[in-house]
């Protein structure tokens, strides 16, 4: 590739490690301007006023990293080494090709049987905790202990800590991180861009007898999890269950044997986050902002902007919000014609303050406007400029009219007005632009 120079860099210990691309010719979608090919997005910072992550000094990620901390990674071992245990050293990590987190240090693919230990077996687990004989007590004993040990073995491979002052970007239009759970925990100033995050598959779900009244399966891994994270910009990311859709999993104890948790969860007092031009697809619980009704430490935090994102074939949580001031504008929601399990898109929960404007929804005939919003202890929702199958609608008025018998009416006063944002386009324009431009490989 012209304009690209690749050097071997050394760690502070002097050992030869990863190739580093300088003046890297990155990307853009087919038909992008030629000058995009000479642009190094690893040095990009969040533009001024681009959502909540632009507040209080903005978000720069690893843009100031010296050449010794700019890495091109092609496998899990190189990625782990570049992440440096979640250190706060300024770093830029460029993902080339497909990296599978479920591999050993030699690059050998690991499957669920490779992680199983202590005599764990799914058939044994189902026999041990069948509600007809076990009852409703929390699983305990040899098979649950074996499941926990097996789960810990997988977690040691797929959970990847992202530290402060880090930028992770995909090279070209086909960079993929498969099977991983990227975790930004108690870190500040992080950028993740132009990367497909795929199939954070849990080999060892746990049975929870009392969940939802009938019990349910709980999985461990969010594709991207912000926990106590601040100043985070997620841009042109594609997140999905590609390869292992939960709908293809069997039923055990009368419940779908789920293998995936959230695509993006923002919890534990995370704050000042912008999610832009990203695509969330083919998943159940897409995005959770605030993880519990009793997490009062989240008050004054969880300030998040979601703009120009696509939510396609998502069952619920797009997003579900507790406590946070969340600006949701110019997003595109698509429910496929054959959807049979759609629940809602906007979840209004305890002390949430969602300001939604100029979003577009496309759904099949059996899904109505009243289905788009769900409230649990919520009190308010600001909405304006909403399009539903091409027609303007008032989400708030319709929600209150159709759900007044089962949920309290929501008011329009969320107590704040967004000021950090770019141009808010019409929902119709945003719908077209997001369809063409959201997701990995489409930075222009």
Short mmCIF file of C-alpha atoms in Angstrom, two decimals:
data_model
loop_
_atom_site.label_atom_id
_atom_site.label_comp_id
_atom_site.label_asym_id
_atom_site.label_seq_id
_atom_site.Cartn_x
_atom_site.Cartn_y
_atom_site.Cartn_z
CA UNK A 1 0.00 0.00 0.00
CA UNK A 2 1.47 3.34 -1.01
CA UNK A 3 2.23 5.81 1.75
CA UNK A 4 2.55 3.10 4.39
CA UNK A 5 5.75 2.41 6.31
CA UNK A 6 5.92 -0.49 8.72
CA UNK A 7 8.56 -0.70 11.43
CA UNK A 8 9.34 -3.21 14.15
CA UNK A 9 9.09 -1.52 17.52
CA UNK A 10 10.54 -2.53 20.86
CA UNK A 11 8.97 -2.56 24.29
CA UNK A 12 10.47 -0.74 27.21
CA UNK A 13 12.16 -4.06 28.07
CA UNK A 14 13.82 -4.07 24.67
CA UNK A 15 12.01 -7.09 23.27
CA UNK A 16 10.91 -7.06 19.67
CA UNK A 17 7.12 -7.08 19.47
CA UNK A 18 4.53 -5.74 17.13
CA UNK A 19 4.82 -4.14 13.74
CA UNK A 20 3.69 -0.52 13.81
CA UNK A 21 2.11 1.30 10.94
CA UNK A 22 2.98 4.95 10.59
CA UNK A 23 1.19 7.32 8.25
CA UNK A 24 -1.17 4.43 7.78
CA UNK A 25 -3.47 4.52 4.80
CA UNK A 26 -6.78 3.65 6.29
CA UNK A 27 -10.04 3.14 4.87
CA UNK A 28 -13.12 4.27 3.85
CA UNK A 29 -16.16 2.89 2.21
CA UNK A 30 -16.05 2.20 -1.51
CA UNK A 31 -16.41 5.45 -3.37
CA UNK A 32 -14.94 7.55 -0.57
CA UNK A 33 -12.73 10.49 -1.55
CA UNK A 34 -9.15 9.58 -2.39
CA UNK A 35 -7.77 11.73 0.41
CA UNK A 36 -9.52 9.47 2.95
CA UNK A 37 -7.01 6.76 2.04
CA UNK A 38 -4.09 8.78 3.41
CA UNK A 39 -5.82 9.65 6.67
CA UNK A 40 -4.77 8.01 9.92
CA UNK A 41 -7.92 7.82 12.01
CA UNK A 42 -5.90 6.55 14.95
CA UNK A 43 -4.92 10.16 15.60
CA UNK A 44 -8.49 11.49 15.39
CA UNK A 45 -10.09 13.06 18.43
CA UNK A 46 -13.75 13.65 19.15
CA UNK A 47 -14.91 16.86 17.44
CA UNK A 48 -15.99 19.76 19.63
CA UNK A 49 -19.62 19.66 20.79
CA UNK A 50 -20.10 16.08 19.51
CA UNK A 51 -22.27 14.89 22.36
CA UNK A 52 -21.63 14.37 26.03
CA UNK A 53 -18.11 12.95 25.50
CA UNK A 54 -17.08 16.42 24.32
CA UNK A 55 -17.76 17.94 27.75
CA UNK A 56 -15.13 18.77 30.34
CA UNK A 57 -12.08 18.70 28.10
CA UNK A 58 -13.34 16.34 25.42
CA UNK A 59 -12.14 12.89 24.40
CA UNK A 60 -8.79 12.34 22.73
CA UNK A 61 -8.08 8.67 23.39
CA UNK A 62 -4.52 7.67 22.57
CA UNK A 63 -4.03 10.34 19.90
CA UNK A 64 -0.91 11.70 21.63
CA UNK A 65 0.82 8.30 21.76
CA UNK A 66 4.47 8.22 20.73
CA UNK A 67 5.54 5.92 17.91
CA UNK A 68 6.60 3.20 20.34
CA UNK A 69 2.98 2.88 21.49
CA UNK A 70 1.28 2.63 18.10
CA UNK A 71 0.57 -1.02 17.40
CA UNK A 72 -0.86 -3.00 14.51
CA UNK A 73 -2.29 -6.26 15.85
CA UNK A 74 -3.36 -9.35 13.93
CA UNK A 75 -4.10 -11.94 16.64
CA UNK A 76 -5.17 -12.18 20.25
CA UNK A 77 -1.63 -12.43 21.62
CA UNK A 78 -0.60 -9.20 19.91
CA UNK A 79 -3.80 -7.45 21.00
CA UNK A 80 -3.36 -8.46 24.64
CA UNK A 81 0.24 -7.28 24.59
CA UNK A 82 -0.75 -3.94 23.09
CA UNK A 83 -3.53 -3.41 25.65
CA UNK A 84 -0.84 -3.77 28.32
CA UNK A 85 -3.16 -5.03 31.02
CA UNK A 86 -5.40 -1.99 30.74
CA UNK A 87 -2.61 0.47 31.49
CA UNK A 88 -3.15 4.23 31.24
CA UNK A 89 -0.21 4.75 28.87
CA UNK A 90 -1.32 6.62 25.75
CA UNK A 91 -1.61 4.04 22.99
CA UNK A 92 -3.12 3.52 19.55
CA UNK A 93 -4.07 -0.05 18.64
CA UNK A 94 -4.90 -0.81 15.01
CA UNK A 95 -6.74 -4.08 14.37
CA UNK A 96 -5.88 -5.76 11.06
CA UNK A 97 -8.14 -8.51 9.73
CA UNK A 98 -10.06 -10.81 12.08
CA UNK A 99 -8.92 -11.47 15.64
CA UNK A 100 -10.59 -14.34 17.52
CA UNK A 101 -10.46 -14.04 21.30
CA UNK A 102 -11.21 -17.74 21.71
CA UNK A 103 -7.68 -18.81 20.87
CA UNK A 104 -4.70 -19.96 22.90
CA UNK A 105 -1.32 -18.27 22.91
CA UNK A 106 -0.21 -20.25 19.86
CA UNK A 107 -3.29 -19.14 17.89
CA UNK A 108 -5.16 -22.45 18.15
CA UNK A 109 -8.95 -22.06 18.12
CA UNK A 110 -10.64 -22.91 21.41
CA UNK A 111 -14.22 -24.15 21.66
CA UNK A 112 -16.46 -24.69 24.65
CA UNK A 113 -15.16 -28.20 25.28
CA UNK A 114 -11.65 -26.81 25.65
CA UNK A 115 -12.77 -24.58 28.52
CA UNK A 116 -14.89 -27.18 30.32
CA UNK A 117 -13.30 -28.44 33.52
CA UNK A 118 -14.13 -30.07 36.85
CA UNK A 119 -16.48 -32.58 35.27
CA UNK A 120 -18.85 -29.97 33.83
CA UNK A 121 -21.30 -31.15 31.21
CA UNK A 122 -24.46 -29.49 29.97
CA UNK A 123 -26.52 -32.65 30.31
CA UNK A 124 -25.26 -33.12 33.86
CA UNK A 125 -26.00 -29.48 34.66
CA UNK A 126 -29.56 -29.72 33.30
CA UNK A 127 -30.19 -32.90 35.25
CA UNK A 128 -28.85 -31.39 38.46
CA UNK A 129 -30.91 -28.19 38.36
CA UNK A 130 -34.12 -29.25 36.67
CA UNK A 131 -36.78 -27.12 38.41
CA UNK A 132 -39.04 -30.16 38.76
CA UNK A 133 -36.54 -31.73 41.15
CA UNK A 134 -34.21 -28.92 42.21
CA UNK A 135 -36.91 -26.34 42.84
CA UNK A 136 -36.33 -22.59 42.92
CA UNK A 137 -33.14 -22.43 44.98
CA UNK A 138 -30.03 -20.89 43.48
CA UNK A 139 -27.86 -23.60 41.85
CA UNK A 140 -25.12 -24.92 44.11
CA UNK A 141 -23.03 -28.02 44.41
CA UNK A 142 -20.57 -29.86 42.13
CA UNK A 143 -22.05 -29.00 38.74
CA UNK A 144 -22.46 -25.30 39.53
CA UNK A 145 -18.92 -25.22 40.88
CA UNK A 146 -17.70 -26.91 37.71
CA UNK A 147 -19.65 -24.42 35.59
CA UNK A 148 -18.06 -21.51 37.45
CA UNK A 149 -14.57 -22.93 36.96
CA UNK A 150 -15.23 -23.52 33.28
CA UNK A 151 -16.63 -20.00 32.90
CA UNK A 152 -13.54 -18.56 34.57
CA UNK A 153 -11.35 -20.38 32.05
CA UNK A 154 -13.23 -18.80 29.17
CA UNK A 155 -13.29 -15.37 30.82
CA UNK A 156 -9.50 -15.42 31.10
CA UNK A 157 -9.33 -15.52 27.30
CA UNK A 158 -12.21 -13.34 26.14
CA UNK A 159 -12.39 -10.51 28.70
CA UNK A 160 -10.01 -7.78 27.52
CA UNK A 161 -9.34 -4.72 29.67
CA UNK A 162 -9.08 -1.35 27.93
CA UNK A 163 -7.23 1.30 29.92
CA UNK A 164 -7.29 5.08 29.92
CA UNK A 165 -5.90 7.12 27.04
CA UNK A 166 -6.46 4.34 24.52
CA UNK A 167 -7.63 4.42 20.91
CA UNK A 168 -8.64 1.16 19.21
CA UNK A 169 -9.38 1.39 15.50
CA UNK A 170 -9.92 -1.09 12.71
CA UNK A 171 -7.76 -0.97 9.60
CA UNK A 172 -9.60 -0.87 6.28
CA UNK A 173 -13.20 -1.94 5.95
CA UNK A 174 -13.06 -5.47 7.38
CA UNK A 175 -11.47 -5.35 10.84
CA UNK A 176 -13.22 -7.79 13.21
CA UNK A 177 -12.83 -8.65 16.88
CA UNK A 178 -14.67 -11.92 17.39
CA UNK A 179 -15.78 -13.55 20.64
CA UNK A 180 -14.32 -10.85 22.88
CA UNK A 181 -15.76 -8.75 25.67
CA UNK A 182 -14.00 -5.39 25.56
CA UNK A 183 -14.20 -3.90 29.04
CA UNK A 184 -13.54 -0.23 29.80
CA UNK A 185 -13.53 -0.34 33.57
CA UNK A 186 -12.68 2.66 35.76
CA UNK A 187 -10.87 4.20 32.79
CA UNK A 188 -10.99 7.64 31.21
CA UNK A 189 -10.47 8.94 27.68
CA UNK A 190 -11.07 5.99 25.36
CA UNK A 191 -11.94 5.83 21.65
CA UNK A 192 -13.18 2.73 19.78
CA UNK A 193 -13.80 3.18 16.03
CA UNK A 194 -14.22 1.39 12.72
CA UNK A 195 -14.37 -2.07 14.24
CA UNK A 196 -16.80 -4.96 13.98
CA UNK A 197 -17.43 -6.57 17.36
CA UNK A 198 -18.95 -9.96 16.83
CA UNK A 199 -20.39 -12.84 18.83
CA UNK A 200 -19.33 -12.52 22.48
CA UNK A 201 -20.51 -16.10 23.00
CA UNK A 202 -20.86 -17.46 26.53
CA UNK A 203 -20.14 -21.19 26.70
CA UNK A 204 -21.50 -21.56 30.24
CA UNK A 205 -24.73 -19.65 30.97
CA UNK A 206 -26.06 -19.94 34.51
CA UNK A 207 -29.62 -20.93 35.39
CA UNK A 208 -31.42 -18.40 37.61
CA UNK A 209 -34.63 -20.01 38.88
CA UNK A 210 -36.28 -16.84 40.21
CA UNK A 211 -35.63 -14.46 37.32
CA UNK A 212 -38.80 -13.22 35.64
CA UNK A 213 -41.00 -15.55 37.66
CA UNK A 214 -40.29 -18.53 35.41
CA UNK A 215 -36.52 -18.51 35.71
CA UNK A 216 -34.10 -17.62 32.94
CA UNK A 217 -30.60 -18.17 31.62
CA UNK A 218 -28.05 -15.45 32.35
CA UNK A 219 -24.97 -14.89 30.26
CA UNK A 220 -21.69 -13.22 31.17
CA UNK A 221 -20.29 -11.15 28.34
CA UNK A 222 -21.21 -7.78 26.91
CA UNK A 223 -19.55 -7.19 23.56
CA UNK A 224 -18.47 -3.77 24.87
CA UNK A 225 -18.92 -2.87 28.53
CA UNK A 226 -18.30 0.55 30.03
CA UNK A 227 -18.15 0.26 33.81
CA UNK A 228 -17.13 3.35 35.73
CA UNK A 229 -15.77 4.71 32.44
CA UNK A 230 -15.63 8.40 31.51
CA UNK A 231 -15.00 10.29 28.29
CA UNK A 232 -15.62 7.47 25.81
CA UNK A 233 -16.29 7.87 22.08
CA UNK A 234 -17.65 4.86 20.20
CA UNK A 235 -17.91 5.56 16.49
CA UNK A 236 -18.56 3.53 13.33
CA UNK A 237 -18.69 0.28 15.28
CA UNK A 238 -20.78 -2.70 14.19
CA UNK A 239 -21.89 -4.99 17.03
CA UNK A 240 -23.92 -8.17 16.56
CA UNK A 241 -24.30 -11.86 17.36
CA UNK A 242 -23.21 -12.76 13.84
CA UNK A 243 -22.51 -16.47 13.59
CA UNK A 244 -24.45 -17.59 16.68
CA UNK A 245 -27.91 -15.99 16.88
CA UNK A 246 -29.67 -16.75 20.15
CA UNK A 247 -32.85 -17.54 18.29
CA UNK A 248 -31.12 -20.68 16.95
CA UNK A 249 -30.25 -21.90 20.45
CA UNK A 250 -32.36 -24.65 22.06
CA UNK A 251 -34.84 -24.28 24.90
CA UNK A 252 -33.96 -25.61 28.33
CA UNK A 253 -36.34 -25.46 31.30
CA UNK A 254 -38.82 -23.75 29.00
CA UNK A 255 -36.51 -20.79 28.33
CA UNK A 256 -34.27 -19.90 25.42
CA UNK A 257 -30.70 -20.96 26.20
CA UNK A 258 -29.22 -17.49 25.73
CA UNK A 259 -25.54 -17.15 24.86
CA UNK A 260 -25.18 -13.36 24.63
CA UNK A 261 -25.64 -10.46 27.03
CA UNK A 262 -25.58 -6.82 25.88
CA UNK A 263 -24.00 -5.40 22.76
CA UNK A 264 -23.08 -2.22 24.63
CA UNK A 265 -23.73 -1.69 28.33
CA UNK A 266 -22.93 1.61 30.06
CA UNK A 267 -23.16 1.13 33.82
CA UNK A 268 -21.70 1.78 37.27
CA UNK A 269 -21.59 5.58 37.09
CA UNK A 270 -20.03 5.73 33.64
CA UNK A 271 -20.29 9.24 32.28
CA UNK A 272 -19.70 11.51 29.29
CA UNK A 273 -20.15 9.02 26.46
CA UNK A 274 -20.88 9.59 22.77
CA UNK A 275 -21.99 6.72 20.52
CA UNK A 276 -22.19 7.75 16.88
CA UNK A 277 -22.62 6.26 13.42
CA UNK A 278 -22.65 2.71 14.78
CA UNK A 279 -24.76 -0.31 13.96
CA UNK A 280 -26.33 -2.68 16.49
CA UNK A 281 -27.94 -5.71 14.91
CA UNK A 282 -29.37 -9.22 15.28
CA UNK A 283 -29.53 -9.24 19.04
CA UNK A 284 -31.90 -9.34 22.00
CA UNK A 285 -30.80 -6.82 24.68
CA UNK A 286 -28.83 -4.21 22.73
CA UNK A 287 -27.90 -1.39 25.10
CA UNK A 288 -28.34 -0.87 28.82
CA UNK A 289 -27.57 2.50 30.40
CA UNK A 290 -27.67 2.12 34.18
CA UNK A 291 -27.77 -1.37 35.63
CA UNK A 292 -30.11 -1.16 38.59
CA UNK A 293 -33.01 0.77 40.09
CA UNK A 294 -31.20 0.97 43.43
CA UNK A 295 -27.86 2.18 42.00
CA UNK A 296 -28.32 5.69 43.33
CA UNK A 297 -24.61 6.41 42.85
CA UNK A 298 -25.52 6.79 39.17
CA UNK A 299 -27.37 10.04 39.88
CA UNK A 300 -25.70 12.87 38.05
CA UNK A 301 -23.78 10.39 35.87
CA UNK A 302 -24.68 8.28 32.83
CA UNK A 303 -24.71 11.30 30.52
CA UNK A 304 -24.76 9.72 27.07
CA UNK A 305 -25.37 10.90 23.51
CA UNK A 306 -26.59 8.46 20.85
CA UNK A 307 -26.72 9.86 17.33
CA UNK A 308 -26.80 8.49 13.80
CA UNK A 309 -26.88 4.88 14.93
CA UNK A 310 -28.81 2.00 13.40
CA UNK A 311 -30.69 -0.54 15.50
CA UNK A 312 -31.75 -3.38 13.22
CA UNK A 313 -33.33 -6.69 14.30
CA UNK A 314 -32.96 -5.71 17.95
CA UNK A 315 -35.55 -7.08 20.37
CA UNK A 316 -35.21 -4.54 23.18
CA UNK A 317 -33.00 -1.97 24.98
CA UNK A 318 -32.22 0.51 22.22
CA UNK A 319 -31.53 1.83 24.80
CA UNK A 320 -33.03 1.13 28.23
CA UNK A 321 -32.08 3.96 30.59
CA UNK A 322 -31.93 4.48 34.33
CA UNK A 323 -30.88 7.77 35.96
CA UNK A 324 -28.97 9.16 32.97
CA UNK A 325 -29.47 12.27 30.86
CA UNK A 326 -29.46 10.63 27.44
CA UNK A 327 -29.75 12.47 24.13
CA UNK A 328 -31.10 10.13 21.42
CA UNK A 329 -31.24 11.89 18.06
CA UNK A 330 -31.14 11.05 14.35
CA UNK A 331 -31.11 7.30 14.92
CA UNK A 332 -32.59 4.65 12.63
CA UNK A 333 -34.65 1.75 13.95
CA UNK A 334 -35.56 -1.18 11.70
CA UNK A 335 -37.69 -4.12 12.80
CA UNK A 336 -37.74 -6.87 10.13
CA UNK A 337 -40.98 -8.14 8.65
CA UNK A 338 -40.56 -11.59 10.20
CA UNK A 339 -39.88 -10.30 13.74
CA UNK A 340 -41.87 -12.36 16.22
CA UNK A 341 -40.23 -11.39 19.51
CA UNK A 342 -39.87 -7.58 19.33
CA UNK A 343 -40.55 -5.97 22.71
CA UNK A 344 -39.72 -2.26 22.57
CA UNK A 345 -37.01 0.21 21.54
CA UNK A 346 -36.87 3.02 24.11
CA UNK A 347 -36.91 1.85 27.72
CA UNK A 348 -37.76 4.57 30.25
CA UNK A 349 -36.76 3.46 33.73
CA UNK A 350 -36.05 4.87 37.17
CA UNK A 351 -35.11 8.59 37.18
CA UNK A 352 -34.17 8.51 33.51
CA UNK A 353 -34.21 11.72 31.46
CA UNK A 354 -34.29 10.75 27.77
CA UNK A 355 -34.41 13.55 25.21
CA UNK A 356 -35.34 11.86 21.91
CA UNK A 357 -35.61 13.86 18.71
CA UNK A 358 -35.87 13.20 15.00
CA UNK A 359 -35.56 9.42 15.08
CA UNK A 360 -37.02 7.15 12.39
CA UNK A 361 -38.73 3.80 12.98
CA UNK A 362 -39.58 1.24 10.30
CA UNK A 363 -41.64 -1.74 11.45
CA UNK A 364 -43.96 -4.42 10.05
CA UNK A 365 -47.71 -4.07 10.36
CA UNK A 366 -48.13 -6.02 13.58
CA UNK A 367 -45.97 -3.55 15.53
CA UNK A 368 -47.66 -0.30 16.51
CA UNK A 369 -46.40 3.08 17.67
CA UNK A 370 -47.46 2.22 21.22
CA UNK A 371 -45.01 -0.70 21.20
CA UNK A 372 -41.93 1.50 20.70
CA UNK A 373 -41.71 2.84 24.25
CA UNK A 374 -41.76 0.83 27.48
CA UNK A 375 -41.69 2.35 30.95
CA UNK A 376 -40.62 0.85 34.28
CA UNK A 377 -40.92 3.44 37.03
CA UNK A 378 -40.12 6.14 34.50
CA UNK A 379 -41.66 9.57 34.79
CA UNK A 380 -40.68 11.56 31.69
CA UNK A 381 -39.77 11.37 28.02
CA UNK A 382 -39.09 14.29 25.70
CA UNK A 383 -39.79 13.41 22.08
CA UNK A 384 -40.07 15.41 18.90
CA UNK A 385 -39.77 14.87 15.17
CA UNK A 386 -40.39 11.13 15.26
CA UNK A 387 -41.18 9.25 12.04
CA UNK A 388 -43.01 5.94 12.10
CA UNK A 389 -43.11 4.12 8.76
CA UNK A 390 -42.69 7.48 7.07
CA UNK A 391 -45.39 9.35 9.03
CA UNK A 392 -44.87 11.86 11.87
CA UNK A 393 -46.09 10.61 15.24
CA UNK A 394 -46.08 11.76 18.85
CA UNK A 395 -44.49 8.90 20.79
CA UNK A 396 -45.33 10.42 24.16
CA UNK A 397 -49.01 11.05 23.50
CA UNK A 398 -49.53 7.61 21.99
CA UNK A 399 -47.64 5.87 24.79
CA UNK A 400 -49.75 7.61 27.41
CA UNK A 401 -53.01 6.93 25.57
CA UNK A 402 -52.39 3.22 25.02
CA UNK A 403 -50.58 2.31 28.23
CA UNK A 404 -52.36 4.37 30.86
CA UNK A 405 -54.02 1.29 32.29
CA UNK A 406 -50.75 -0.50 33.01
CA UNK A 407 -48.10 2.23 33.27
CA UNK A 408 -48.08 5.75 34.68
CA UNK A 409 -48.29 8.56 32.17
CA UNK A 410 -44.98 10.11 31.22
CA UNK A 411 -44.52 13.87 31.19
CA UNK A 412 -42.58 15.77 28.53
CA UNK A 413 -40.36 17.60 31.02
CA UNK A 414 -37.09 15.70 31.43
CA UNK A 415 -35.45 18.62 33.24
CA UNK A 416 -32.71 19.42 30.75
CA UNK A 417 -32.09 20.47 27.16
CA UNK A 418 -29.13 19.12 25.16
CA UNK A 419 -26.57 21.69 24.04
CA UNK A 420 -23.65 19.47 22.99
CA UNK A 421 -24.55 18.19 19.54
CA UNK A 422 -24.09 18.82 15.84
CA UNK A 423 -26.85 19.63 13.37
CA UNK A 424 -30.03 17.74 14.17
CA UNK A 425 -31.35 16.67 10.77
CA UNK A 426 -34.89 15.68 9.99
CA UNK A 427 -35.71 12.07 10.79
CA UNK A 428 -36.19 11.34 7.07
CA UNK A 429 -32.73 12.62 6.17
CA UNK A 430 -31.13 10.84 9.10
CA UNK A 431 -32.83 7.60 8.11
CA UNK A 432 -31.25 7.77 4.65
CA UNK A 433 -27.84 8.91 5.87
CA UNK A 434 -27.58 6.30 8.61
CA UNK A 435 -28.59 3.48 6.26
CA UNK A 436 -25.68 4.44 3.99
CA UNK A 437 -23.11 5.51 6.55
CA UNK A 438 -23.43 3.74 9.90
CA UNK A 439 -21.22 0.87 10.95
CA UNK A 440 -17.63 -0.30 10.59
CA UNK A 441 -15.82 0.36 7.32
CA UNK A 442 -17.81 3.47 6.51
CA UNK A 443 -15.77 6.34 7.90
CA UNK A 444 -15.41 9.14 5.35
#
